Coordinates of C-alpha atoms and ligand atoms in Angstrom, one line a residue:
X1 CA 112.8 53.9 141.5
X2 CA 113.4 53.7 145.5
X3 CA 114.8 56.9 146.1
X4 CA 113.2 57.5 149.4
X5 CA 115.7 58.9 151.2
X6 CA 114.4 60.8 154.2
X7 CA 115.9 64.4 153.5
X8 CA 113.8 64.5 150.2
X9 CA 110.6 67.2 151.0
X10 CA 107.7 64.8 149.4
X11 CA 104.4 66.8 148.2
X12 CA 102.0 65.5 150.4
X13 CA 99.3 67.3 148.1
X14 CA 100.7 65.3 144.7
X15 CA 99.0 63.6 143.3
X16 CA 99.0 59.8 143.3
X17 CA 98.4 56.9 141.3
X18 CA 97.0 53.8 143.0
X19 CA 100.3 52.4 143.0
X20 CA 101.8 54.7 145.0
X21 CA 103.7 56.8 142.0
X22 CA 103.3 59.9 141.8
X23 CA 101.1 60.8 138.1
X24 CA 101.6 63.8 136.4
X25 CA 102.0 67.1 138.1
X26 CA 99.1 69.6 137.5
X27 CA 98.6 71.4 134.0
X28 CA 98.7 74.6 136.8
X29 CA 102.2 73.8 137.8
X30 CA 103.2 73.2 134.1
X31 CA 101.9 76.1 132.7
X32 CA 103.9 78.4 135.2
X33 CA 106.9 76.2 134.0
X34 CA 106.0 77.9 130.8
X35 CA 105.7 81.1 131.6
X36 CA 108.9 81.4 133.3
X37 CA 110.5 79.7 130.6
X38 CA 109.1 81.8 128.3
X39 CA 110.1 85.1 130.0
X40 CA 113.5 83.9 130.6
X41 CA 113.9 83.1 126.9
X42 CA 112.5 86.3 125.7
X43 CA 114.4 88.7 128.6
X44 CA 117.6 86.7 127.5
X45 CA 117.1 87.7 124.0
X46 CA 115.9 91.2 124.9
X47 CA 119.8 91.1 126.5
X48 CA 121.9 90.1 124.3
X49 CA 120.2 92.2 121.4
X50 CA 120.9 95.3 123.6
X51 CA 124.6 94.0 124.2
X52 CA 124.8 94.1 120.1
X53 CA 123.2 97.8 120.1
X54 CA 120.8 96.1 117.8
X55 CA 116.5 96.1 118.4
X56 CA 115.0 93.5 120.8
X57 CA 113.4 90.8 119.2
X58 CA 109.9 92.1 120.2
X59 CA 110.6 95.0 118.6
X60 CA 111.9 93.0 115.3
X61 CA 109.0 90.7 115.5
X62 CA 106.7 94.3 116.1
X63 CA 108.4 96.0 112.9
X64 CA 107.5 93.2 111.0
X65 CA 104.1 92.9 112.0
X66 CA 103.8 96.6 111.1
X67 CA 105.2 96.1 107.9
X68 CA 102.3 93.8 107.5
X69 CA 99.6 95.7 108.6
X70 CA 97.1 96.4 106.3
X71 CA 94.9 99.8 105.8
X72 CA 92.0 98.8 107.7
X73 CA 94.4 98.0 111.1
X74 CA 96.7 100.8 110.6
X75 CA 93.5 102.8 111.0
X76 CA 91.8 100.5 113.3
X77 CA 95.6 101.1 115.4
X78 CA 95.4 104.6 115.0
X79 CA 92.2 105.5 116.0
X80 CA 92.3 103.5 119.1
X81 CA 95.6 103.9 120.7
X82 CA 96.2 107.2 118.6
X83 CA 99.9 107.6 119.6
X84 CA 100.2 104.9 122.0
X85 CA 100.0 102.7 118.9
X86 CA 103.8 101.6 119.6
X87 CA 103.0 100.9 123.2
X88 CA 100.0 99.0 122.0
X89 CA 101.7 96.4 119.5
X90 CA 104.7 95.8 122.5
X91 CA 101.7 94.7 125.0
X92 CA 100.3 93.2 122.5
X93 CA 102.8 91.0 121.6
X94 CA 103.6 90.3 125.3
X95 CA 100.0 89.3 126.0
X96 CA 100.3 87.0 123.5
X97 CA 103.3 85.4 124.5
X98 CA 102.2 85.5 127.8
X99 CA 99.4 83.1 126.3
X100 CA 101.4 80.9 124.2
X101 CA 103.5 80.3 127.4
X102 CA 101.3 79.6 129.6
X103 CA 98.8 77.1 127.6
X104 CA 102.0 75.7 126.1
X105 CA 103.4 74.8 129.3
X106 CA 100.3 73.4 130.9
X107 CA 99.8 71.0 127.9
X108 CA 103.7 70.5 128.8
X109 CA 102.5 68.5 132.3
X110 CA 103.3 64.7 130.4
X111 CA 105.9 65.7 127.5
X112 CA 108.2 69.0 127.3
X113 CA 107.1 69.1 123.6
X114 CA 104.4 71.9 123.0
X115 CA 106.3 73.9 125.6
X116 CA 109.9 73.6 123.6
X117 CA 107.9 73.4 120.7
X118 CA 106.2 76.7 121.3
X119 CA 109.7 78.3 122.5
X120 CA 111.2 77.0 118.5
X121 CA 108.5 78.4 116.7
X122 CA 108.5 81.6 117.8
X123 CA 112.2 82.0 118.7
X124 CA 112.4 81.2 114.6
X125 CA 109.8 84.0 114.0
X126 CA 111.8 86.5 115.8
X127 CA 115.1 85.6 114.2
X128 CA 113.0 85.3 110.8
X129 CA 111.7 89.2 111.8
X130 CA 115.4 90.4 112.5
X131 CA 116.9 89.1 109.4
X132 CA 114.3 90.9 107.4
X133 CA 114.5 94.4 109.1
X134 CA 116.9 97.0 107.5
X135 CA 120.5 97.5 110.1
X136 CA 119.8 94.4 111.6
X137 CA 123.1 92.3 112.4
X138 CA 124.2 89.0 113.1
X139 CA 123.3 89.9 116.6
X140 CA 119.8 90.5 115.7
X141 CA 119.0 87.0 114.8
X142 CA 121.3 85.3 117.6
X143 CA 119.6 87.1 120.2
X144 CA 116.5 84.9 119.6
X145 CA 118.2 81.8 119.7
X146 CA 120.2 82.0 122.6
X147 CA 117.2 83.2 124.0
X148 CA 115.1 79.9 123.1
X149 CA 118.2 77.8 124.4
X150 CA 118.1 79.5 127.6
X151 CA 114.7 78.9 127.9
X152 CA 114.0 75.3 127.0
X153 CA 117.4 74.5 129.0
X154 CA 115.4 76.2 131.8
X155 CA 112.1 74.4 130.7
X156 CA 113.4 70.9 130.6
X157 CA 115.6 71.4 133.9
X158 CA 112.1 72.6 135.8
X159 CA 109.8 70.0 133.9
X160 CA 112.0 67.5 135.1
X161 CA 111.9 69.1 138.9
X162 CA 108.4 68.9 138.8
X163 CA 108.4 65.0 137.0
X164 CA 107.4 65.2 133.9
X165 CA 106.9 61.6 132.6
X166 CA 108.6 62.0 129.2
X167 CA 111.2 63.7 131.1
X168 CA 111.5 61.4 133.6
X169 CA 111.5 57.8 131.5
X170 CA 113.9 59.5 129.3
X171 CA 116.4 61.5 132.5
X172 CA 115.9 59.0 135.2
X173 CA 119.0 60.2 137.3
X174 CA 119.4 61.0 140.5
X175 CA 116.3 63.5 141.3
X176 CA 114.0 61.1 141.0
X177 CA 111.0 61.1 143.4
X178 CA 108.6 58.8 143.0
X179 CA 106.5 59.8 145.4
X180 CA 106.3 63.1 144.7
X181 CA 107.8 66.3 143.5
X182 CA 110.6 68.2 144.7
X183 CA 108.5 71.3 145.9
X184 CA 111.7 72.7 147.5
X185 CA 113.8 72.9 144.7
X186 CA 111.2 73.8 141.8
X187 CA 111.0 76.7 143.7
X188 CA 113.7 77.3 144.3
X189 CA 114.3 77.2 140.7
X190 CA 111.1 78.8 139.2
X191 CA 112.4 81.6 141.9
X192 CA 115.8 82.1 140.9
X193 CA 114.8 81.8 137.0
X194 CA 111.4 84.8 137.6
X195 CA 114.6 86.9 139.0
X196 CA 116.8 86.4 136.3
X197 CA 113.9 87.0 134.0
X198 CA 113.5 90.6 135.7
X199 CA 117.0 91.8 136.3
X200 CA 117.4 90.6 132.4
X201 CA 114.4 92.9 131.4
X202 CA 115.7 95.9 133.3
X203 CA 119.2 95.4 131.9
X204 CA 117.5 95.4 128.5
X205 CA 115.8 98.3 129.2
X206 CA 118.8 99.9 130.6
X207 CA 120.6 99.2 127.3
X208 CA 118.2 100.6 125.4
X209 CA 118.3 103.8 126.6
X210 CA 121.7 104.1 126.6
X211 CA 121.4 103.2 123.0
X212 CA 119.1 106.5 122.9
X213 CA 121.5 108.2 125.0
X214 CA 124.7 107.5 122.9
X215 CA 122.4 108.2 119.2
X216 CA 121.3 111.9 120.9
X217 CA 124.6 112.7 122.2
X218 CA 125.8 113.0 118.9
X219 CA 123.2 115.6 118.1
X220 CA 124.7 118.8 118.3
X221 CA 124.2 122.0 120.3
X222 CA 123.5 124.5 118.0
X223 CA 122.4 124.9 114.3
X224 CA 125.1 127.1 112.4
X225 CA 123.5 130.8 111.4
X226 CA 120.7 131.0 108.6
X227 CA 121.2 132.9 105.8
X228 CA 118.0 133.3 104.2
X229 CA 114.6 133.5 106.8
X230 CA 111.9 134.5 104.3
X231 CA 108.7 133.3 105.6
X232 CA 109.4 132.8 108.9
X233 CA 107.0 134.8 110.6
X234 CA 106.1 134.0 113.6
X235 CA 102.7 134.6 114.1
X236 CA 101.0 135.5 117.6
X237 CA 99.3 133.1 119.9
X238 CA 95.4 133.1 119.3
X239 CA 92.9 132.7 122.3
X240 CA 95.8 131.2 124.8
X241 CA 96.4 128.0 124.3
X242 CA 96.2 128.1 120.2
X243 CA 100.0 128.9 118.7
X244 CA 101.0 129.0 115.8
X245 CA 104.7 127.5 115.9
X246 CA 104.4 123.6 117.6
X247 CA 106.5 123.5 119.9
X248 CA 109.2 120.3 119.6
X249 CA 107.7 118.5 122.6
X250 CA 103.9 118.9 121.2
X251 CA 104.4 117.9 117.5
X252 CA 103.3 114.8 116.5
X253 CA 104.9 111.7 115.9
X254 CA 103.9 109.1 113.6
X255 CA 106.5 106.5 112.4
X256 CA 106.6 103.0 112.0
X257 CA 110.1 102.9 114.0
X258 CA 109.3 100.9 117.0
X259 CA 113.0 101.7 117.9
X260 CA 115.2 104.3 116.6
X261 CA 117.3 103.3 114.0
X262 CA 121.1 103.0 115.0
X263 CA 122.1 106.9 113.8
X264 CA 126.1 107.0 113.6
X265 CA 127.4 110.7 112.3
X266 CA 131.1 109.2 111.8
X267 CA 129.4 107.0 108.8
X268 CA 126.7 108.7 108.1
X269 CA 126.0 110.1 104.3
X270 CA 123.5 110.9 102.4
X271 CA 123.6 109.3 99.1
X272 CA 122.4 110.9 95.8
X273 CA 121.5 109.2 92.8
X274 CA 119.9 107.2 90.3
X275 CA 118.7 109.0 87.1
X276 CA 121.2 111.9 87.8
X277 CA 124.6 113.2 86.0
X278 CA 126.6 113.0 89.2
X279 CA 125.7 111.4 92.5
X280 CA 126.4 112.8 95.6
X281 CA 127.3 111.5 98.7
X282 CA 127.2 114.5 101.8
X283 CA 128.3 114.1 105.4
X284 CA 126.3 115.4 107.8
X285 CA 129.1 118.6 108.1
X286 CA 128.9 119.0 104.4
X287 CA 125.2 120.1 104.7
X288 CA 125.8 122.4 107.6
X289 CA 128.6 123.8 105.5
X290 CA 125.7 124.5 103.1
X291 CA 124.3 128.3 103.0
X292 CA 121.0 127.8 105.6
X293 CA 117.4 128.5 104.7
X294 CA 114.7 128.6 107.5
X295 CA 111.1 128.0 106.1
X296 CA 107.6 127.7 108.0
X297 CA 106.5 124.8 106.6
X298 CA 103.0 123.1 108.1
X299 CA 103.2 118.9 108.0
X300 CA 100.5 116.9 108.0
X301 CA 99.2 112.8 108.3
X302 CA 97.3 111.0 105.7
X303 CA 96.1 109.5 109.4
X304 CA 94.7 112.7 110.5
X305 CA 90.8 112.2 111.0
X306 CA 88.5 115.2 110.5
X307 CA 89.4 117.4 113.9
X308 CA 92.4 115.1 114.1
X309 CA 96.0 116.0 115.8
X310 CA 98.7 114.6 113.5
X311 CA 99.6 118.4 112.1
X312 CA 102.1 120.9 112.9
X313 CA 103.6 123.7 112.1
X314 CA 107.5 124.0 112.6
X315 CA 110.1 126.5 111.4
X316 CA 112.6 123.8 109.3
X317 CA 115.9 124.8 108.8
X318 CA 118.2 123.1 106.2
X319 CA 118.8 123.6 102.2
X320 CA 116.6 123.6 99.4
X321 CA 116.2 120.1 97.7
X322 CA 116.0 121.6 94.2
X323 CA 119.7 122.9 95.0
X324 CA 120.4 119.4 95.6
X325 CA 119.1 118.2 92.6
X326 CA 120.7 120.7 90.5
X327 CA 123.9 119.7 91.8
X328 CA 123.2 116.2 90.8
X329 CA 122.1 117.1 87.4
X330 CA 118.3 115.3 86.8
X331 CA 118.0 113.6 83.7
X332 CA 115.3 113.9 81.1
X333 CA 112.6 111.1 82.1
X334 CA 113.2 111.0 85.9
X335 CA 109.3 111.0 87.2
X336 CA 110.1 109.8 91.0
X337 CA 112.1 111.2 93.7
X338 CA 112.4 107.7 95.9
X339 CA 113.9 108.1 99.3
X340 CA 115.1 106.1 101.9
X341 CA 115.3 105.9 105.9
X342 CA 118.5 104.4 107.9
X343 CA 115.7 102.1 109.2
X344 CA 114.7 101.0 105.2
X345 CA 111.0 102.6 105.4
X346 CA 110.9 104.2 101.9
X347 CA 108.6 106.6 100.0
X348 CA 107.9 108.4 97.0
X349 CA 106.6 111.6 95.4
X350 CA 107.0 112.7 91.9
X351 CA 110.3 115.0 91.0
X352 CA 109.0 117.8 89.8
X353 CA 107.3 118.4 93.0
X354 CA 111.4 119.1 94.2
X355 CA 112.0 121.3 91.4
X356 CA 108.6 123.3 90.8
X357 CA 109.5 125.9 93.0
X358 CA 107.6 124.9 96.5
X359 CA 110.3 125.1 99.1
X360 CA 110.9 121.1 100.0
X361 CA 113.6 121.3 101.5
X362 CA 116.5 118.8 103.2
X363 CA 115.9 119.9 106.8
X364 CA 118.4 119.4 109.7
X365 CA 116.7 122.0 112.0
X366 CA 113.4 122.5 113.6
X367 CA 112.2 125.4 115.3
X368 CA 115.4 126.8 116.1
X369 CA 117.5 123.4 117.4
X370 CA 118.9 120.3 115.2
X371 CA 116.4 117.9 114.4
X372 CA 115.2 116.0 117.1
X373 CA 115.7 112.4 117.2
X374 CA 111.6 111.5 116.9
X375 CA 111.8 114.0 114.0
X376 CA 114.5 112.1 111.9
X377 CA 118.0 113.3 113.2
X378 CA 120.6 113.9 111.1
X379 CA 118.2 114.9 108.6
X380 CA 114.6 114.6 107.0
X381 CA 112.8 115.8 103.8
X382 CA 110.3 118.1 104.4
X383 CA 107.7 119.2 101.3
X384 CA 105.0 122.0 101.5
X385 CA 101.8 120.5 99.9
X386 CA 101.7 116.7 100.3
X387 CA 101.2 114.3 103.0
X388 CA 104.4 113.1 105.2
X389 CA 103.9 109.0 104.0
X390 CA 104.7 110.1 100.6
X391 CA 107.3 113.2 101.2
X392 CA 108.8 113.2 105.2
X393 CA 111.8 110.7 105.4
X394 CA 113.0 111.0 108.6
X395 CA 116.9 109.5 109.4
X396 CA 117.1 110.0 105.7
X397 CA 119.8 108.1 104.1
X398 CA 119.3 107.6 100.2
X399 CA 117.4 109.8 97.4
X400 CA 117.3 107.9 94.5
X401 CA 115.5 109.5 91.6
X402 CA 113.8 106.9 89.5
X403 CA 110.6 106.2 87.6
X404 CA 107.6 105.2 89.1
X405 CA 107.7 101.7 88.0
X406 CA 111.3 101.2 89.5
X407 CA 110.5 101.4 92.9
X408 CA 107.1 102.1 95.1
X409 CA 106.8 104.1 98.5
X410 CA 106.7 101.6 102.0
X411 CA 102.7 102.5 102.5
X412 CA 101.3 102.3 98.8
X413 CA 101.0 98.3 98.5
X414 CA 99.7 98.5 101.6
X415 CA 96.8 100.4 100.1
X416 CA 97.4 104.0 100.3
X417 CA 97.8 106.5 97.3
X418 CA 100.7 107.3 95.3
X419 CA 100.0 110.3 94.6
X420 CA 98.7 112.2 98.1
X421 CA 98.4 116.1 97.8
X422 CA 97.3 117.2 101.5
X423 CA 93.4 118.0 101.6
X424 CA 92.2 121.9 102.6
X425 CA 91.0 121.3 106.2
X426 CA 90.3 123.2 109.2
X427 CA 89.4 122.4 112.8
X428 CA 88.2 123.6 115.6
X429 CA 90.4 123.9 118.9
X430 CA 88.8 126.3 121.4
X431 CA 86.7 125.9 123.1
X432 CA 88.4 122.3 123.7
X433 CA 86.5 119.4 123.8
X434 CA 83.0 119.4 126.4
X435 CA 84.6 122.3 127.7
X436 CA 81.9 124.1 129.6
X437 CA 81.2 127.4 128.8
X438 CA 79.3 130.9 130.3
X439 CA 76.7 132.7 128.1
X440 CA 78.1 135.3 126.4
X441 CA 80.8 136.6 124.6
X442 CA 83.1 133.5 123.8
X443 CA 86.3 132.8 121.2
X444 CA 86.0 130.1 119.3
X445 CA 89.2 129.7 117.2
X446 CA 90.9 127.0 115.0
X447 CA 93.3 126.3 112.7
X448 CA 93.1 125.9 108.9
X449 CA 95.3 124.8 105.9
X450 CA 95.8 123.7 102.7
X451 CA 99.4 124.0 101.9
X452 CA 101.0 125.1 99.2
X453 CA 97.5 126.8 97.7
X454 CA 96.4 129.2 100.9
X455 CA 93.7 129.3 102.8
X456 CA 91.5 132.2 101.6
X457 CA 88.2 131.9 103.8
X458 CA 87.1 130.4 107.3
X459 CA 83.6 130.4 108.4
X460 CA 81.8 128.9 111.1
X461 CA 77.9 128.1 112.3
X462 CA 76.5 127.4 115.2
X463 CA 73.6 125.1 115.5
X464 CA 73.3 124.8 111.6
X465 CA 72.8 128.4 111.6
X466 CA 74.2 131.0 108.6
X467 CA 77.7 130.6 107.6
X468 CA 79.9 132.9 109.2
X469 CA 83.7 134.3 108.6
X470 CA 85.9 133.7 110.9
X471 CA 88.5 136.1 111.2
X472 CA 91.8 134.9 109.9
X473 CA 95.6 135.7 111.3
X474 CA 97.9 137.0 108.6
X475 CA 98.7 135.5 105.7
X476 CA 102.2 134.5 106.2
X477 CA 102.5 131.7 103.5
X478 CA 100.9 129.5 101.3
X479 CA 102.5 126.5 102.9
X480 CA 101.3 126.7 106.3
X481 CA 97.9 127.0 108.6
X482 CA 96.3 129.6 109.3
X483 CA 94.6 130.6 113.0
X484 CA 91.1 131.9 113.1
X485 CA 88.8 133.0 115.2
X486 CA 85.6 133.7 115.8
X487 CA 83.5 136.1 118.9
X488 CA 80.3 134.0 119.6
X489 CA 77.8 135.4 121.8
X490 CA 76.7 132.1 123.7
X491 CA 73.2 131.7 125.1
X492 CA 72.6 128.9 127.6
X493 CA 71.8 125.6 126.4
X494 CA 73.7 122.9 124.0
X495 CA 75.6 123.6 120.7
X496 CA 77.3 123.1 118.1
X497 CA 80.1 124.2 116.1
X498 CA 80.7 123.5 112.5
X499 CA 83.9 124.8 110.6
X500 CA 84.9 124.9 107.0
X501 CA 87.8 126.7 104.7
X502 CA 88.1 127.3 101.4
X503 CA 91.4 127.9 100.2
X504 CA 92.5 130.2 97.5
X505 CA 92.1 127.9 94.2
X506 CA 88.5 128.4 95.2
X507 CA 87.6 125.3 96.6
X508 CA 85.5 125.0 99.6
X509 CA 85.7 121.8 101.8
X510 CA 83.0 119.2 101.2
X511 CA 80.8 117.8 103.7
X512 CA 81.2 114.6 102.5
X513 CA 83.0 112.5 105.3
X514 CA 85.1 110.6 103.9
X515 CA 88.2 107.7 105.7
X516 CA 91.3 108.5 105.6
X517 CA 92.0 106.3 103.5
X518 CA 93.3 105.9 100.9
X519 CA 94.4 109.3 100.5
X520 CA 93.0 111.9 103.4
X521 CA 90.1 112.2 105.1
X522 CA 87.2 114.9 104.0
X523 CA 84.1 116.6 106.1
X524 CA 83.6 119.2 108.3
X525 CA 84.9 119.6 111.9
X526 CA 82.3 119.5 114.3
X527 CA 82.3 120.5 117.6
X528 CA 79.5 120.1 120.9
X529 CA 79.8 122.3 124.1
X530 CA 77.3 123.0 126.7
X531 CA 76.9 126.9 127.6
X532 CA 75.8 127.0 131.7
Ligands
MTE1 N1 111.8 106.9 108.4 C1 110.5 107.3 108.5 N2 110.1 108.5 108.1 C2 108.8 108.9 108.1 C3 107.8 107.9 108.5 C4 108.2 106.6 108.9 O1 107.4 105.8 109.3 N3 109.6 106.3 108.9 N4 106.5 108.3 108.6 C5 106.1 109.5 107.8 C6 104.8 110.0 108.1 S1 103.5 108.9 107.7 C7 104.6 111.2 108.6 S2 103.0 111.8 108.7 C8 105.7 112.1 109.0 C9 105.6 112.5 110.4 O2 106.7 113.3 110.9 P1 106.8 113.6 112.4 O3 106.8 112.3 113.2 O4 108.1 114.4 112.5 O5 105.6 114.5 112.7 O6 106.9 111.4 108.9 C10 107.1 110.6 107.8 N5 108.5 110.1 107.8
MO2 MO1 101.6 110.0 108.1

């Protein structure tokens, strides 16, 4: 206890007991102990999971969280962050480890235990994530441990820097300093460790996009020739901004993928089977082999609120599921076409839906270029008429054709519908949102859609006025929107917009609102704009 040796730098603002030792160092101190531990462990992990082309745990520990999340949340997330939603959860969960690390290590200032406590617990809930998630390895649940070891070794060595009692009764060694801490070299430490913790990070991050870079280099330049085009029209641009084709870059994206699923062509089948004669098994060449189709086909979100952007219209190019199917041969009593993502999110939608003659289609294609990797590259389902959670597979791997009682779709026990035929709606897009406006003659204009029925009729009011049509672009198919518009002559003042479509079984939309949940969202699309 008498190292006083004069080169030793002694805190002259530590704290001291009456007996001239040195009491705990601050909870302040401790808790930045923490939080450098903490970011060390969880960069290290973020590391090594990159090295093993496998998700970081914070993205494991996101997934699974996701996988959790129940209706009210996922709308809650959606309506909030919209999009962002993946962004969201990351900071999310980085805020709260920021937290746990920091209160942790200030409660760490006597003992190392909540701090190496903290780091076990949730280093186990991010190996527990990994081992759950579907193409996980090995890798996946090491990456969190050797991320906790680096961390607590780097916890206990700074603890002990700063004196930690139990650290210090337990380690008495040669760093002792009973008069005070060894400012110097904690920071030199809590320096070195912050750096690490950063160039980790960015080396994570650098691995993860080459992950990305490696999946989408596989992806290849061109889509071989399509044989049969019916139905894709392309219709002309309403009012400017309004088109009828989304392009790639604009179409929305909603997934539960917080990062891509490893996609690897050279392995890569897709496996049918399950109540058929003959299963099937097709390499990503065999369905480009395949004679092409090219259909218009307009996708929509159960998420999508009233007005909502989670739809798009997309010429899909591919091969008809039904041919598929026939192939297989499905047997008598088959009610559920059950598929299956490289990244294990699964849905369902009943067979005949395949078969009845809509076009649903195995797509490898949109708009004119191979899938995009948002869009499920190699290859997705796509089916006119009901909502993506039940029907859109992206990074398809498995059809399985079952019965409804042997298998049930990722979102349904999370307390969506089985059964989810997309809602007639329409919306209004111009003029956009508290866009200002001059009195006079003004387009309004929208798209509509009920797919795989037709839109028949779009009207519009202003100011709760008559109903009025809306004229309609042409009818190119059942299966996707339709643009209208309408010439308004605008007086000064405030207004409003109201739309509604009544497709061509006859049924006009309700003004009801409803949430979308559990199966789609219902009401009319209002819209306010000030005429100057
Ligand atoms: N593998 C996988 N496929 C998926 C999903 C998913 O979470 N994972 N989400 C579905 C949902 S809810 C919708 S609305 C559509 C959206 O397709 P897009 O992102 O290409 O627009 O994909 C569907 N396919
Ligand atoms: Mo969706």
């Amino acid at each position: 206890m008498n190292d006083l040796s004069p080169e030793r730098e002694i805190d002259p603002n530590a704290p001291q007991s009456s007996a001239g030792l040195q009491v705990d160092p601050s909870r302040k101190i401790s808790a930045l102990v923490g939080l450098v531990a903490g970011a060390l462990a969880v960069t290290t992990g973020m590391v090594v999971a990159a090295l093993g082309n496998v998700a970081s745990p914070i993205d494991a520990v996101g997934s699974s969280f996701i996988d959790r999340t129940p209706r009210w949340l996922k709308e809650l997330a959606i309506d909030w962050f919209g999009t962002n939603d993946k962004t969201a959860l990351r900071v999310g969960i980085v805020i709260v480890l920021i937290l746990v690390s920091l209160i942790s290590g200030s409660f760490s200032n006597k003992s190392p235990s909540p701090l190496i406590g903290a780091i076990v617990v949730f280093s186990f809930l991010g190996a527990l994530s990994a081992s759950e998630r579907t193409g996980s390895t090995w890798v996946s649940i090491a990456a969190p441990c050797i991320g906790s070891l680096v961390g607590m070794a780097i916890a206990l060595v700074m603890l002990r820097q700063i004196n930690n009692q139990w650290l210090l009764k337990h380690f008495p060694g040669e760093s002792q300093a009973p008069l005070g801490w060894d400012r110097r070299r904690f920071i030199r430490t809590a320096s070195t460790a912050s750096v690490g913790a950063v160039v980790l990070g960015s080396l994570a991050q650098n691995g993860e996009q080459n992950r990305i870079d490696r999946i989408e280099s596989q992806i290849p330049d061109s889509l071989p020739t399509v044989a049969d085009s019916s139905g894709n029209n392309v219709g002309e641009p309403v009012a400017g901004e309004l088109s009828y084709i989304t392009p790639n870059d604009d179409f929305y994206r909603i997934d539960t993928a917080l990062s891509f699923p490893n996609v690897n062509l050279d392995t890569w089948k897709l496996r049918i089977h399950g109540m058929v004669d003959n299963d099937l098994e097709l390499t990503y060449q065999d369905i480009l082999d395949m004679p092409q189709i090219e259909r218009t086909i307009t996708i929509c979100c159960v998420s999508n609120e009233i007005g909502g952007p989670y739809i798009g219209n997309a010429v899909w190019q591919g091969v008809f599921l039904k041919d598929l199917l026939d192939r297989a041969g499905v047997q008598s009593g088959a009610e559920q076409l059950f598929s299956r993502s490289l990244d294990g999110w699964t849905c369902g939608f009943p067979v005949d839906v395949a078969i009845d003659g809509r076009d649903a289609m195995l797509a490898i294609g949109m708009n004119g270029e191979p899938l995009p990797l948002a869009h499920g590259f190699p290859a997705r389902l796509i089916v006119p008429g009901i909502y993506g959670y039940v029907s859109a597979t992206k990074w398809l791997k498995d059809i399985e054709i079952n019965k409804w009682s042997d298998a049930v779709g990722y979102w349904v026990p999370l307390g969506w519908s089985r059964d989810a035929p997309i809602k007639t709606q329409s919306r209004i897009d111009v003029p956009r949102k508290n866009q200002e406006l001059q009195p006079g003659l003004n387009k309004i204009a929208g798209v509509a859609w009920a797919q795989h029925t037709g839109i028949e009729i779009v009207e519009i009011r202003i100011d709760d006025g008559e109903w009025i049509e809306a004229a309609l672009s042409e009818d190119l198919s059942d299966d996707t929107w339709r643009l209208w518009t309408y010439d308004w002559v605008a007086t000064s003042g405030k207004h409003t917009a109201q739309v509604r479509a009544t497709d061509k079984s006859g049924y006009t939309q309700t003004e009801t609102v409803t949430s979308v949940a559990p199966d789609g969202a219902t009401g009319w699309h209002t819209r306010n704009f000030s005429v100057i």
